[in-house]
Coordinates of C-alpha atoms and ligand atoms in Angstrom, one line a residue:
M1 CA 8.4 2.3 -9.9
T2 CA 7.3 -1.2 -10.6
I3 CA 9.7 -4.1 -10.2
Q4 CA 9.5 -7.4 -11.9
W5 CA 10.0 -10.1 -9.4
Y6 CA 11.9 -13.3 -10.2
P7 CA 12.9 -16.0 -7.7
G8 CA 16.5 -14.7 -7.5
H9 CA 15.2 -11.2 -6.8
M10 CA 12.9 -12.5 -4.1
A11 CA 15.6 -14.4 -2.3
K12 CA 17.9 -11.4 -2.4
A13 CA 15.2 -9.0 -1.2
R14 CA 14.4 -11.4 1.7
R15 CA 18.0 -11.6 2.6
Q16 CA 18.4 -7.8 2.6
V17 CA 15.3 -7.4 4.8
V18 CA 16.7 -10.0 7.3
E19 CA 20.0 -8.2 7.4
K20 CA 18.4 -4.8 8.0
L21 CA 16.1 -6.2 10.7
K22 CA 19.1 -7.1 12.8
L23 CA 19.8 -3.4 13.2
I24 CA 16.4 -2.2 14.2
D25 CA 14.1 -2.2 17.3
V26 CA 10.7 -1.3 15.7
V27 CA 9.3 -2.3 12.3
I28 CA 7.2 0.2 10.5
E29 CA 5.1 -1.7 7.9
I30 CA 3.3 0.3 5.3
V31 CA 0.2 -1.0 3.6
D32 CA -2.2 0.5 1.1
A33 CA -5.3 1.5 3.1
R34 CA -7.5 0.5 0.1
I35 CA -6.1 -3.1 0.1
P36 CA -4.4 -3.6 3.5
V37 CA -4.0 -7.4 3.1
S38 CA -3.4 -7.7 -0.6
S39 CA -0.7 -5.0 -0.4
R40 CA 1.5 -6.9 2.1
N41 CA 3.6 -10.0 1.8
P42 CA 2.5 -12.4 4.5
M43 CA 6.1 -13.3 5.0
V44 CA 6.6 -10.1 6.9
D45 CA 4.8 -11.7 9.9
E46 CA 7.3 -14.6 10.0
L47 CA 10.3 -12.3 9.5
T48 CA 9.4 -9.7 12.1
S49 CA 7.5 -11.8 14.6
H50 CA 10.2 -11.0 17.3
K51 CA 10.0 -7.2 16.8
P52 CA 7.4 -4.6 17.9
R53 CA 5.4 -3.4 14.9
L54 CA 3.7 -0.3 13.7
V55 CA 1.3 -0.6 10.7
L56 CA 0.7 2.5 8.6
L57 CA -2.5 2.5 6.6
N58 CA -1.2 4.8 3.8
K59 CA -3.1 6.5 1.0
A60 CA -6.1 6.8 3.4
D61 CA -7.1 9.9 1.3
L62 CA -8.2 7.5 -1.4
A63 CA -9.8 4.8 0.8
D64 CA -13.3 4.5 2.3
P65 CA -12.9 6.0 5.8
S66 CA -15.4 3.7 7.5
I67 CA -13.6 0.6 6.1
T68 CA -10.2 2.0 7.1
K69 CA -11.5 2.2 10.7
E70 CA -12.5 -1.5 10.4
W71 CA -8.9 -2.2 9.4
V72 CA -7.5 -0.4 12.4
A73 CA -9.5 -2.6 14.6
Y74 CA -8.4 -5.7 12.6
F75 CA -4.7 -4.9 13.0
E76 CA -5.0 -3.8 16.6
K77 CA -6.5 -7.2 17.4
E78 CA -3.2 -8.6 16.2
N79 CA -1.6 -6.4 18.8
W80 CA 0.1 -4.1 16.3
A81 CA 0.0 -0.4 16.7
T82 CA -1.8 1.2 13.7
L83 CA -2.0 4.6 12.2
I84 CA -4.1 6.0 9.4
I85 CA -1.9 8.3 7.2
D86 CA -1.8 10.2 4.0
A87 CA 1.9 10.5 3.3
Q88 CA 1.5 12.6 0.2
R89 CA -0.1 15.4 2.2
G90 CA 1.8 14.6 5.4
K91 CA -1.4 13.7 7.4
G92 CA -0.9 11.5 10.4
I93 CA 2.9 11.6 10.0
K94 CA 3.6 13.5 13.2
D95 CA 2.2 10.7 15.2
V96 CA 4.6 8.1 13.7
P97 CA 7.5 8.9 16.1
L98 CA 5.2 8.9 19.1
K99 CA 3.8 5.5 18.2
V100 CA 7.3 4.1 17.5
M101 CA 8.4 5.2 21.0
E102 CA 5.3 3.6 22.5
Q103 CA 6.2 0.4 20.8
A104 CA 9.7 0.6 22.1
K105 CA 8.7 1.1 25.7
P106 CA 9.5 -2.4 26.9
L107 CA 13.0 -2.1 25.4
L108 CA 13.5 1.3 27.0
D109 CA 12.3 -0.1 30.3
K110 CA 14.8 -2.9 30.0
F111 CA 17.7 -0.5 29.4
R112 CA 16.6 1.5 32.4
S113 CA 16.3 -1.5 34.7
K114 CA 19.9 -2.5 33.8
G115 CA 21.0 1.1 34.5
I116 CA 21.9 1.7 30.9
N117 CA 21.2 5.1 29.4
P118 CA 18.6 4.5 26.7
R119 CA 20.0 5.0 23.2
A120 CA 18.0 6.2 20.2
I121 CA 15.3 3.8 19.1
R122 CA 16.0 2.4 15.6
A123 CA 13.2 1.8 13.1
M124 CA 12.9 0.8 9.5
I125 CA 10.2 1.1 6.9
L126 CA 9.0 -2.1 5.2
G127 CA 6.6 -2.7 2.4
I128 CA 5.9 -3.7 -1.2
P129 CA 6.7 -1.4 -4.1
N130 CA 4.5 1.7 -4.5
V131 CA 2.9 1.7 -1.1
G132 CA 4.6 5.0 -0.3
K133 CA 7.8 4.0 1.5
S134 CA 9.9 6.8 0.0
T135 CA 7.2 9.4 0.6
V136 CA 7.0 8.4 4.3
I137 CA 10.8 8.4 4.7
N138 CA 11.0 11.9 3.1
R139 CA 8.2 13.1 5.4
L140 CA 9.8 11.8 8.5
A141 CA 13.2 13.2 7.5
N142 CA 11.5 16.4 6.8
K143 CA 13.4 16.8 3.5
R144 CA 13.9 15.0 0.3
I145 CA 16.3 12.1 0.6
T146 CA 17.5 11.5 -2.8
N147 CA 18.6 8.2 -4.2
I148 CA 16.4 6.1 -2.0
G149 CA 17.3 2.6 -3.2
D150 CA 14.1 1.1 -4.5
K151 CA 15.8 -1.7 -6.4
P152 CA 16.3 -4.9 -4.5
G153 CA 19.6 -5.5 -6.3
V154 CA 21.1 -2.1 -5.5
T155 CA 23.2 -1.8 -2.4
K156 CA 24.1 1.5 -1.0
R157 CA 25.6 2.5 2.3
Q158 CA 22.9 2.7 4.8
Q159 CA 22.5 5.8 6.9
W160 CA 20.4 6.7 9.9
I161 CA 18.1 9.7 9.7
K162 CA 17.4 11.4 13.0
V163 CA 13.7 11.8 13.7
G164 CA 13.4 14.0 16.8
K165 CA 15.8 13.3 19.7
E166 CA 14.8 9.7 20.4
M167 CA 14.4 7.9 17.1
E168 CA 16.5 7.0 14.2
L169 CA 15.2 5.7 10.9
L170 CA 17.1 3.7 8.3
D171 CA 17.2 5.8 5.1
T172 CA 16.6 2.8 2.8
P173 CA 13.3 0.9 3.2
G174 CA 13.0 -2.9 3.3
I175 CA 11.2 -4.0 0.1
L176 CA 9.1 -7.1 -0.1
W177 CA 7.4 -8.4 -3.2
P178 CA 3.6 -8.5 -3.5
K179 CA 2.1 -11.9 -3.4
F180 CA -0.4 -12.4 -6.2
E181 CA -0.9 -16.1 -6.4
D182 CA -4.6 -15.5 -5.6
Q183 CA -6.1 -13.9 -8.7
D184 CA -8.3 -11.4 -6.8
V185 CA -5.2 -10.2 -5.0
G186 CA -3.5 -9.7 -8.4
F187 CA -6.5 -7.7 -9.6
R188 CA -6.5 -5.5 -6.5
L189 CA -2.8 -4.8 -6.9
A190 CA -3.2 -4.0 -10.6
I191 CA -6.1 -1.7 -10.0
T192 CA -4.3 0.3 -7.3
G193 CA -1.2 0.5 -9.5
A194 CA 1.1 -1.6 -7.3
I195 CA 1.9 -3.9 -10.1
K196 CA 2.0 -3.3 -13.9
E197 CA -1.4 -4.0 -15.2
E198 CA 0.1 -5.8 -18.2
I199 CA 0.8 -8.6 -15.9
F200 CA -2.9 -9.2 -15.9
D201 CA -5.4 -9.0 -18.6
F202 CA -6.5 -5.4 -18.8
Q203 CA -10.1 -6.0 -19.5
E204 CA -10.4 -8.9 -17.1
T205 CA -9.0 -6.6 -14.4
M206 CA -11.6 -4.0 -15.4
V207 CA -14.4 -6.5 -15.2
F208 CA -13.3 -7.2 -11.7
L209 CA -13.3 -3.5 -10.8
L210 CA -16.7 -2.7 -12.4
S211 CA -18.4 -5.7 -10.8
Y212 CA -17.0 -4.7 -7.5
L213 CA -18.0 -1.1 -7.8
K214 CA -21.5 -2.0 -9.1
D215 CA -22.1 -4.1 -5.9
E216 CA -20.3 -2.0 -3.3
Y217 CA -20.3 1.6 -4.6
P218 CA -23.2 1.8 -7.1
N219 CA -23.9 5.5 -6.4
L220 CA -20.3 6.6 -7.0
L221 CA -20.3 4.8 -10.3
K222 CA -23.6 6.4 -11.4
E223 CA -22.5 9.8 -10.4
R224 CA -19.1 9.8 -12.1
Y225 CA -20.4 8.5 -15.4
D226 CA -23.8 10.0 -15.3
L227 CA -25.7 6.7 -15.4
T228 CA -29.3 6.5 -14.3
E229 CA -29.2 2.7 -13.9
L230 CA -26.6 0.1 -13.6
T231 CA -27.1 -3.0 -15.7
E232 CA -26.5 -6.4 -14.2
D233 CA -24.2 -7.4 -17.1
V234 CA -20.8 -5.8 -16.8
V235 CA -20.3 -5.7 -20.6
D236 CA -23.4 -3.5 -20.8
L237 CA -21.8 -1.3 -18.2
F238 CA -18.6 -1.0 -20.3
D239 CA -20.8 0.0 -23.2
A240 CA -22.8 2.6 -21.2
I241 CA -19.6 4.3 -19.8
G242 CA -18.0 4.1 -23.2
K243 CA -20.9 5.9 -24.9
R244 CA -21.0 8.5 -22.2
R245 CA -17.3 9.2 -22.6
G246 CA -17.3 9.0 -26.4
C247 CA -15.0 6.0 -26.5
L248 CA -16.1 4.7 -29.8
V249 CA -14.3 3.2 -32.7
P250 CA -15.4 3.5 -36.3
G251 CA -18.5 1.4 -36.7
G252 CA -19.9 2.7 -33.5
H253 CA -18.5 0.0 -31.2
V254 CA -17.1 0.8 -27.8
D255 CA -13.3 0.9 -27.4
Y256 CA -13.1 -1.2 -24.2
D257 CA -9.4 -0.5 -23.7
R258 CA -10.1 3.2 -23.6
V259 CA -12.9 2.8 -21.2
A260 CA -10.7 0.7 -19.0
E261 CA -8.0 3.4 -19.1
I262 CA -10.4 6.1 -18.1
V263 CA -11.9 4.1 -15.2
F264 CA -8.5 3.0 -13.9
R265 CA -7.2 6.6 -14.0
D266 CA -10.4 7.9 -12.3
F267 CA -10.0 5.3 -9.6
R268 CA -6.3 5.9 -8.9
Q269 CA -6.8 9.7 -8.8
G270 CA -9.7 9.3 -6.4
K271 CA -12.1 10.8 -8.9
L272 CA -14.7 8.1 -8.3
G273 CA -14.6 8.9 -4.6
N274 CA -13.2 7.2 -1.6
I275 CA -13.1 3.5 -2.3
S276 CA -11.7 0.5 -0.5
L277 CA -11.3 -2.7 -2.4
E278 CA -11.0 -5.0 0.5
R279 CA -12.6 -5.3 4.0
P280 CA -11.6 -7.4 7.0
N281 CA -12.9 -11.0 6.9
K282 CA -14.1 -10.8 3.3
Ligands
LIG1 P1 7.5 3.3 -2.7 O1 7.8 2.6 -3.9 O2 6.9 2.4 -1.6 O3 8.7 4.1 -2.1 O4 6.4 4.4 -3.0 P2 6.5 6.0 -3.3 O5 6.8 6.7 -2.0 O6 7.4 6.2 -4.4 O7 5.0 6.3 -3.7 C1 4.4 5.7 -4.8 C2 3.3 6.6 -5.3 O8 2.3 6.8 -4.4 C3 3.8 8.0 -5.6 O9 3.2 8.5 -6.8 C4 3.4 8.8 -4.4 O10 3.2 10.2 -4.7 C5 2.0 8.2 -4.1 N1 1.6 8.3 -2.7 C6 2.4 8.0 -1.6 N2 1.7 8.2 -0.5 C7 0.5 8.6 -0.8 C8 -0.7 9.0 -0.1 O11 -0.8 9.0 1.1 N3 -1.8 9.3 -0.9 C9 -1.8 9.3 -2.2 N4 -2.9 9.7 -2.9 N5 -0.7 9.0 -2.9 C10 0.4 8.6 -2.3

């Protein structure tokens, strides 16, 4: 579900996250493995600086595996534990509680040194809309938790989900808004479906994607649309794909909106192949 963000919304979402953080020991931040920086609100660093953190690179099934590895190194350099997961298929999920407990070790040691019996470690999921927060919560709960509040305005009594013997997870995620002041960040969010593409010009977003694919993944583009050569000019590329796919309007012109729809859908369903739209230090 896509949320429209307004200043009032943002302030409220931030307040809710701050409130929830008071209850928890370890933050589990979910990002989209295809756009690990564009799919996070940098505010999360400021809000959670005093908590141990686990970063989940989700939707790894759609991302470029070699670049995902570069991202793991990038986040680990920040001293954050990192896991590569595919929440839809449940891959990597079983390691989440282990990593959370690892992150909680200093706290557990503190309990022990004071002679206190360690209690369950409390964690919460945090991320922008559509990164897979509900999917991860359901996986960790091992059942379908209905009515996961995905609206920043909706308050619901919070409950703890037991994950194994030692960990408890807040059943509602913390939601932060994506930050798309930088136009390229906005394009990446629109392409991956994190924000409504209507927020951005459809064809401009497509030009961004096609130019990127032409430079970084030329062979995937050629294979998918049966193109022998990729033209320098992106408009010519639109034309070539449109002709291949029969996206023509009367008069023989290419219907660019239809071409864009097809390419976006192919990208989101992974039909173009494993593609990352962002790499560290780029
Ligand atoms: P939330 O808004 O952060 O709670 O996101 P959801 O859990 O509702 O997931 C948003 C969309 O992403 C849904 O269509 C999920 O099926 C899909 N999704 C979640 N995790 C994965 C994943 O690892 N791989 C893929 N391909 N899709 C995923």
